[in-house]
Coordinates of C-alpha atoms and ligand atoms in Angstrom, one line a residue:
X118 CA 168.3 92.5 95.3
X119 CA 166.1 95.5 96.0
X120 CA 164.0 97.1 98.6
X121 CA 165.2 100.6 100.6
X122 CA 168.6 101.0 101.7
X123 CA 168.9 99.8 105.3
X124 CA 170.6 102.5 107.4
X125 CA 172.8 102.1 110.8
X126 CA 174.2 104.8 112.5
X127 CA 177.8 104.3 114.6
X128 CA 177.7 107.0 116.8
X129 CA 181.2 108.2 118.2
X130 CA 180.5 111.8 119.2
X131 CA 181.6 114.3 116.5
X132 CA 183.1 111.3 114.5
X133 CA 180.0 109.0 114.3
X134 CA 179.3 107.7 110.4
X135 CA 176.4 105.6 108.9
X136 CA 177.0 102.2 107.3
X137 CA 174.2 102.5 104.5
X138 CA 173.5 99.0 103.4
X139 CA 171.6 97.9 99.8
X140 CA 171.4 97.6 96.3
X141 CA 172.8 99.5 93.6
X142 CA 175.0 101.8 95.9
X143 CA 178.1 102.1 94.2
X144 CA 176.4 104.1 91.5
X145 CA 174.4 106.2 93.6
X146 CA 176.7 109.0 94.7
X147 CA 174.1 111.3 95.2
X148 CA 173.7 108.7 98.4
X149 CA 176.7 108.6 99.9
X150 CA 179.2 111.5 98.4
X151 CA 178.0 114.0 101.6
X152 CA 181.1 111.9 103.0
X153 CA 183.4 113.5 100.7
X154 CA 184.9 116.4 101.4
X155 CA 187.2 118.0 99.7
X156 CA 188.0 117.6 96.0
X157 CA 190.4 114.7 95.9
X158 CA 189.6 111.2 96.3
X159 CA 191.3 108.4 95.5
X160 CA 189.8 104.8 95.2
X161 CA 191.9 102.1 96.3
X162 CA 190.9 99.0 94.9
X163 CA 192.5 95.2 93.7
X164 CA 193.3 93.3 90.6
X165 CA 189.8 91.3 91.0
X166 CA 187.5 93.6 91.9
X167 CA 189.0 97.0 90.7
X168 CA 187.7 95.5 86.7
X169 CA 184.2 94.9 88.0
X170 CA 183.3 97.8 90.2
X171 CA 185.9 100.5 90.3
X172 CA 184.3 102.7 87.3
X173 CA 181.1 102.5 88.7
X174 CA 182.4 104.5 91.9
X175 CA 184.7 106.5 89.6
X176 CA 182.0 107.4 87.2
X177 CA 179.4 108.5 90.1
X178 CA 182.3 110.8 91.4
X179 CA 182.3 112.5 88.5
X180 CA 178.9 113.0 88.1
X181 CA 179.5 114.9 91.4
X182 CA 182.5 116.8 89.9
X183 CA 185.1 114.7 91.1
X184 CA 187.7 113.6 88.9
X185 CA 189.0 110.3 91.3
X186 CA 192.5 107.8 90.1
X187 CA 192.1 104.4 90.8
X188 CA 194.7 102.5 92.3
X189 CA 194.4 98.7 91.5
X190 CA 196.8 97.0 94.4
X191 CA 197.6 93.0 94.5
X192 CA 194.5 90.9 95.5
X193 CA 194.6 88.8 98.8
X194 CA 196.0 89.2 102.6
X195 CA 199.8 87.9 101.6
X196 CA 200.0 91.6 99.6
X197 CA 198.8 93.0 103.1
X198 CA 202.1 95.1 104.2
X199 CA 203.7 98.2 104.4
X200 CA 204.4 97.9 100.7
X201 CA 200.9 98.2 99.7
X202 CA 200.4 101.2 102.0
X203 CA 203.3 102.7 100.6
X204 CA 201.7 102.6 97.1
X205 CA 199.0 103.9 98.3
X206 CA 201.0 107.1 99.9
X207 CA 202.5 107.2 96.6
X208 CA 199.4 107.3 94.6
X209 CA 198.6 110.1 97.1
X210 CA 200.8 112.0 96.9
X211 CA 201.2 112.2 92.8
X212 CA 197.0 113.3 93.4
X213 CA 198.8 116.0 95.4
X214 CA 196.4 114.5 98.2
X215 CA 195.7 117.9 100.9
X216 CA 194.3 117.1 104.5
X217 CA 190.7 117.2 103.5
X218 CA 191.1 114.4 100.5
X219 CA 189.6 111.0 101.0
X220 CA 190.2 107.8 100.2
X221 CA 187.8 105.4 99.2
X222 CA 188.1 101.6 100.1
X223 CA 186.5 99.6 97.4
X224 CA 187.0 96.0 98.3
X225 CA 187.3 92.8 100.9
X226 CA 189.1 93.1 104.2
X227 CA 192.4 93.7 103.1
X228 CA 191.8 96.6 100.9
X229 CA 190.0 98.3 103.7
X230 CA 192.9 97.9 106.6
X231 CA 195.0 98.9 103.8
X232 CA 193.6 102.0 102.6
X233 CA 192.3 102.6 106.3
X234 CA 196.0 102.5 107.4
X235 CA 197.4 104.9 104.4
X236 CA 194.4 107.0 105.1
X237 CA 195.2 106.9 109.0
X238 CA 198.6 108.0 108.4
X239 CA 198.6 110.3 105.7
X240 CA 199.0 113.6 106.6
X241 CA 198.5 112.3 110.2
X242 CA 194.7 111.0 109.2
X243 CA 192.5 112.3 106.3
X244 CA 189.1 110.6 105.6
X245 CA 188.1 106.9 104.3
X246 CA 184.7 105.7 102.9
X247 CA 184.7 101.8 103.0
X248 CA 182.7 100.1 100.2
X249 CA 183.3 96.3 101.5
X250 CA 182.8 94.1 98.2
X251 CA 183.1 90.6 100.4
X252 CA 180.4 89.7 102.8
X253 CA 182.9 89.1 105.4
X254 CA 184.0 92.8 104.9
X255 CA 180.7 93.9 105.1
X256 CA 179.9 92.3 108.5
X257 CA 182.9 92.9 110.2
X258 CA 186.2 94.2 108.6
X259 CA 184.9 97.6 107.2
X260 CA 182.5 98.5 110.6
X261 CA 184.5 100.1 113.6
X262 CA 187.9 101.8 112.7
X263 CA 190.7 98.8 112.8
X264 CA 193.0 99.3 110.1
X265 CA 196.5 98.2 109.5
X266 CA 198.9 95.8 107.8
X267 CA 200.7 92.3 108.7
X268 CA 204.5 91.9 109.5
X269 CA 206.3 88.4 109.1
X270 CA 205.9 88.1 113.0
X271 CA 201.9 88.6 113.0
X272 CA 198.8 89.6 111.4
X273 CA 197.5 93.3 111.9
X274 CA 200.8 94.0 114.4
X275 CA 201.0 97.2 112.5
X276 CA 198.1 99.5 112.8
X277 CA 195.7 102.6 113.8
X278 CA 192.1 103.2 115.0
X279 CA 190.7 105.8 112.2
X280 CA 186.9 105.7 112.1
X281 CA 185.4 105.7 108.4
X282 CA 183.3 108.9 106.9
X283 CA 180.9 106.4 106.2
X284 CA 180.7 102.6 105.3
X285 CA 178.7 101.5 101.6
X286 CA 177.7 98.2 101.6
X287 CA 176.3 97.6 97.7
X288 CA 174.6 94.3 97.7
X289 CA 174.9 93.9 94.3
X290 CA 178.5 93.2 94.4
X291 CA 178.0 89.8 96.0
X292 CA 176.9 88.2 93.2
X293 CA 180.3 88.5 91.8
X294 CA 181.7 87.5 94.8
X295 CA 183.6 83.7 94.7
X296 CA 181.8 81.0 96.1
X297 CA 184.6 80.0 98.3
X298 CA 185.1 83.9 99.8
X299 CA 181.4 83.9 100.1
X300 CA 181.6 81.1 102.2
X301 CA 184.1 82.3 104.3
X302 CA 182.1 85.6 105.0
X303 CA 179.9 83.4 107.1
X304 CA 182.6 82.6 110.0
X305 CA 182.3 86.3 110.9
X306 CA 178.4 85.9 110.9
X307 CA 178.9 82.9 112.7
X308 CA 181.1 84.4 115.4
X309 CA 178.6 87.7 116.0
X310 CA 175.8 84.6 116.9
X311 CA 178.7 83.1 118.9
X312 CA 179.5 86.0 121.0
X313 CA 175.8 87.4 121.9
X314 CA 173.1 86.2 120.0
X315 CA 171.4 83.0 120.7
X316 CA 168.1 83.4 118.5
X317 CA 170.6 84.6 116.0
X318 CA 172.4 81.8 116.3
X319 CA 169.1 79.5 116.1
X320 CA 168.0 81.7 112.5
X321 CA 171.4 80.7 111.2
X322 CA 170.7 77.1 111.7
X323 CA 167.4 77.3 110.2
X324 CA 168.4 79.8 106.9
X325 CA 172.1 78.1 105.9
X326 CA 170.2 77.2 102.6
X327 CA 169.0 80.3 101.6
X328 CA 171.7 82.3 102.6
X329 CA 174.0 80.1 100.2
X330 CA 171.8 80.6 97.9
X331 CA 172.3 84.2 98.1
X332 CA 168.6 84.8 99.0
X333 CA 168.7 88.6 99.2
X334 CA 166.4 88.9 102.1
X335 CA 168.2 86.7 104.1
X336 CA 171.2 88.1 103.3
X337 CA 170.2 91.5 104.3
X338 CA 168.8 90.5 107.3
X339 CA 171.8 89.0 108.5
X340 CA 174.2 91.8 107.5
X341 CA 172.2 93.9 109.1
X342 CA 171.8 92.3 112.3
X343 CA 175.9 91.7 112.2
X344 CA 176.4 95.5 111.6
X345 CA 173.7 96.2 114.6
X346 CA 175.4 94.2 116.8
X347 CA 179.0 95.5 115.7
X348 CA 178.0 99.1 116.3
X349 CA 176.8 99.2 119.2
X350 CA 180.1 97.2 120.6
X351 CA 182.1 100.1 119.0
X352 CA 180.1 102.5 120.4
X353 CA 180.6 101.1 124.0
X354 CA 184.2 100.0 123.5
X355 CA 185.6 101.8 120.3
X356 CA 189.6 100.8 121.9
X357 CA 189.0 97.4 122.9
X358 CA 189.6 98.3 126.1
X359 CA 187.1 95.6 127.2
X360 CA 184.0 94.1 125.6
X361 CA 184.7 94.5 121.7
X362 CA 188.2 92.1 122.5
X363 CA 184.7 89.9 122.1
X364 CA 184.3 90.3 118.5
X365 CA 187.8 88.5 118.5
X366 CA 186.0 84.8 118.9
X367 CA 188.2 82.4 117.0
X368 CA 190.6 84.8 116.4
X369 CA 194.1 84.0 118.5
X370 CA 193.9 80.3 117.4
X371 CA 192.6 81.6 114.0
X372 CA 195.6 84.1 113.6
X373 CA 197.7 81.3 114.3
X374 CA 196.5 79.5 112.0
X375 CA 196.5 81.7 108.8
X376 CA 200.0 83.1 110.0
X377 CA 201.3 79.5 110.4
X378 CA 199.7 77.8 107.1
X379 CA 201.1 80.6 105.5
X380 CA 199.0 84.4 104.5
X381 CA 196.9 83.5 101.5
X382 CA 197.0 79.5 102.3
X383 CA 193.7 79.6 104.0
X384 CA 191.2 82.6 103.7
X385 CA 190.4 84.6 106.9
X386 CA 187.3 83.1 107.3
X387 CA 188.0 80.0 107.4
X388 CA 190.8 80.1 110.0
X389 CA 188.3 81.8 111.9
X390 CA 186.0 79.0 111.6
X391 CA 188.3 76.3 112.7
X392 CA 189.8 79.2 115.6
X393 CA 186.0 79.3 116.8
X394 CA 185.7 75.9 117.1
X395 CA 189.3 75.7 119.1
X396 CA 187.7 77.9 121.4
X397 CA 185.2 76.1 122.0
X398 CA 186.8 73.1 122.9
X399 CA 189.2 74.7 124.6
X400 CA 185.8 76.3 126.7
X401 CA 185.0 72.8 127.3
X402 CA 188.4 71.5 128.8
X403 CA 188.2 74.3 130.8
X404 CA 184.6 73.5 132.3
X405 CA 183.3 76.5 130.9
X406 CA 180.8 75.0 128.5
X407 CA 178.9 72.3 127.6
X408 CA 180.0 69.6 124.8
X409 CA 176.7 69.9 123.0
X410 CA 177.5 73.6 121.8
X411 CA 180.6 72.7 121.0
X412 CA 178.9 70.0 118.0
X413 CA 175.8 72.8 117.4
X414 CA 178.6 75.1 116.4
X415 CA 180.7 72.3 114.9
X416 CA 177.7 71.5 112.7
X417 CA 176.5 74.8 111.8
X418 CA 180.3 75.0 110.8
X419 CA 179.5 72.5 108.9
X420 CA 176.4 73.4 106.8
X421 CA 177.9 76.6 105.9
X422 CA 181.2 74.3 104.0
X423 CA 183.3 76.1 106.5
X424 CA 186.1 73.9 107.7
X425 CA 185.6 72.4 111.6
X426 CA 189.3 70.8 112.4
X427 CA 192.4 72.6 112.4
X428 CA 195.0 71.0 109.4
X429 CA 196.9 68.3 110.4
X430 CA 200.3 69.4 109.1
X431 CA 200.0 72.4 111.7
X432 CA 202.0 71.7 115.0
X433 CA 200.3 72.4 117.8
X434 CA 203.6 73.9 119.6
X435 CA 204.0 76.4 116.3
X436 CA 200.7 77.8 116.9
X437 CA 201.3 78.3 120.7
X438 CA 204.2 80.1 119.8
X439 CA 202.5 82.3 117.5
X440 CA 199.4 83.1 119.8
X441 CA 202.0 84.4 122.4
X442 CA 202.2 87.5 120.0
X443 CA 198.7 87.8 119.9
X444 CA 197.4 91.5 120.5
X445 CA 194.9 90.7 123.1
X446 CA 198.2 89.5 125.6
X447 CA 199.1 91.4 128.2
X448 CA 202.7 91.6 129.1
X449 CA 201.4 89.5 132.1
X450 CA 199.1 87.0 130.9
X451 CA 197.6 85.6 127.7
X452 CA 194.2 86.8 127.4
X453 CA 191.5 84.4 125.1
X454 CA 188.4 84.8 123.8
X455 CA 186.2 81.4 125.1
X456 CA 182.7 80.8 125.6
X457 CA 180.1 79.9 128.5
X458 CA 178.3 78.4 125.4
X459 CA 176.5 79.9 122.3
X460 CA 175.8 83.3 122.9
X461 CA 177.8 83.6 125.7
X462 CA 181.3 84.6 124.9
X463 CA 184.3 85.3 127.9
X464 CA 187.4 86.9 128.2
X465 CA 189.8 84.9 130.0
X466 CA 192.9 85.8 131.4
X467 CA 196.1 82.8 132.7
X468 CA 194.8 79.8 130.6
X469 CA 197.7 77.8 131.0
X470 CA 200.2 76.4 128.1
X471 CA 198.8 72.8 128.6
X472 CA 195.5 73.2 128.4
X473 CA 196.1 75.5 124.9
X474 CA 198.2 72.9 123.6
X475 CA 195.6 70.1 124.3
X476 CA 193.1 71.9 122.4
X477 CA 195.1 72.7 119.4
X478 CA 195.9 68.7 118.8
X479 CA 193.4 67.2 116.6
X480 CA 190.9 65.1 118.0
X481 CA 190.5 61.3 117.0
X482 CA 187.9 61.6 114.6
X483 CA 189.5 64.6 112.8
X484 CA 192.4 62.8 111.6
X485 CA 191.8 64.2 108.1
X486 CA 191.6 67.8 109.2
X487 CA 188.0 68.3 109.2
Ligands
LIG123 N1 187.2 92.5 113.9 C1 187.2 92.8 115.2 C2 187.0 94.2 115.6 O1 186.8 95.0 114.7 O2 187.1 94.6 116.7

């Protein structure tokens, strides 16, 4: 992978932060170490990918005087709890971490809402640089400030909005990057196309090969247009007081899904994927949308090797139950993300129980789980 780094600016007032996207990043300090402050760091990393990248970033650090720990946490969203973060304090505080230290986030998802939280909450908030090692992280997780940890009762229930210094996406670290996480980066891809992005949407369909191939130029081109798309939504809506609820697509039936199968059962991703297709249907019942996006989407699914049914051995009832803690509820009314068809995503309040329930229960032809 080579070419110029791509760069995207979030702009938040006196908070806003690039997300600098390419190859051969991680070693690069000269880059991106503007975004460090004071003179402790600490990189936060996990059992899988703190062996193959963490002494690049450490290395680079010192070649900018800065002597940075590493601390290597338990790989995977089941080790995504207040435990982790309190290693994290822990490790901070043995670096004798002062307000303008900064913690660097060098991994998927989980390592970033973990080390965004610590970070957040650390001497009431010092800085975090994410460096997103998973595509999914790169075009969505580490982009926009959520950061937090799971509790038995939810996913994310415990959390803060703390914007990033800046967000390094080395593209060089996919190639190490398991096929099956790969794949499940591409829900989140998926989803941005979903929400607002027909043509994107259309490009998807016609670049599935290449981008499973890893095809570098495909791949950057849809990072980048994910990150574009997920910055700008920030921008307008850094609370989710409205419009970024959007970027949630597949996400109450998907968070229902990983919570119920168990955390570390199924990846993110793919509950996403089967979440997004819920939502569609459920779009459908609702006379929202047409079948025929429902199967574009269903297919694309599809191509990608992302699961399209929701597992049989899931009760629809169980995952009702779970989506009434959902974070996009209001004490009032549940509130969904559905679709008026591809690139044309809703939020809708008062869907009724039934009509949620009918959706969850597997179709006919999904009797295996799709
Ligand atoms: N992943 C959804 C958001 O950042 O708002």
């Amino acid at each position: 992978m080579s070419g110029a780094p791509i760069e995207i600016e979030v702009g938040l007032g006196a908070r806003c932060y690039p997300i600098k996207i390419g190859s051969g990043l991680l070693e690069d300090a000269a880059y991106w170490c503007d975004a460090v402050r004071g003179r402790h760091v600490l990189i936060v990393s996990d059992e899988h990918v703190a062996p193959l990248h963490a002494a690049r970033v450490q290395e680079a650090l010192l070649g900018c005087g800065v002597d940075a720990p590493i601390e290597t946490l338990s790989a995977g969203e089941a080790h995504k709890n207040l435990d982790a973060a309190a290693r994290v304090f822990d490790a901070l505080a043995d670096l004798g971490a002062t307000r303008d230290a900064c913690v660097i986030a060098l991994g998927g998802g989980a390592i970033g809402d973990i080390a965004g939280f610590a970070a957040a909450c650390w001497m009431r908030g010092i800085d975090f640089i994410q460096m997103p090692t998973t595509l999914l992280a790169m075009v969505d997780a580490s982009v926009g400030g959520k950061t937090g940890v799971d509790h038995a009762a939810g996913k994310n229930l415990i959390g803060a909005f703390h914007q990033p210094r800046a967000v390094i996406a080395d593209l060089d670290t996919l190639a190490t990057l398991p096929e099956r996480e790969f794949i499940a980066g591409f829900a989140e891809v998926i989803k941005t196309a979903c929400i607002g992005d027909a043509d994107f949407f259309a490009w998807l369909e016609s670049r599935a090969d290449a981008l499973l191939a890893r095809d570098a130029a495909a791949l950057t081109h849809a990072i980048a247009t994910c990150c574009r798309c997920k910055a700008g939504i920030v921008m307008r809506d850094e609370r989710e007081t409205g419009e970024r609820a959007l970027l949630n697509f597949g996400h109450s039936f998907g968070h229902a899904i990983e919570a119920e199968a168990g955390y570390g059962a199924l990846l993110h991703g793919e509950a996403v994927a089967i979440g997004m297709l819920l939502a569609a249907r459920l779009s459908v019942r609702l006379g929202m949308s047409n079948d025929g996006d429902t199967q574009r989407l269903r297919a694309l699914l599809r191509a990608f090797g992302l699961p399209a049914g929701c597992p049989p051995h899931l009760e629809a009832d169980a995952l009702l139950a779970r989506m009434r803690l959902d974070k996009k509820n209001r004490a009032d009314a549940r509130r969904l993300i559905l679709w008026r068809g591809i690139g044309r995503a809703e939020i809708v309040a008062g869907v009724e129980d039934a009509e949620v329930l009918a959706a969850l229960r597997p179709e006919p032809t999904e009797a295996g789980g799709g």
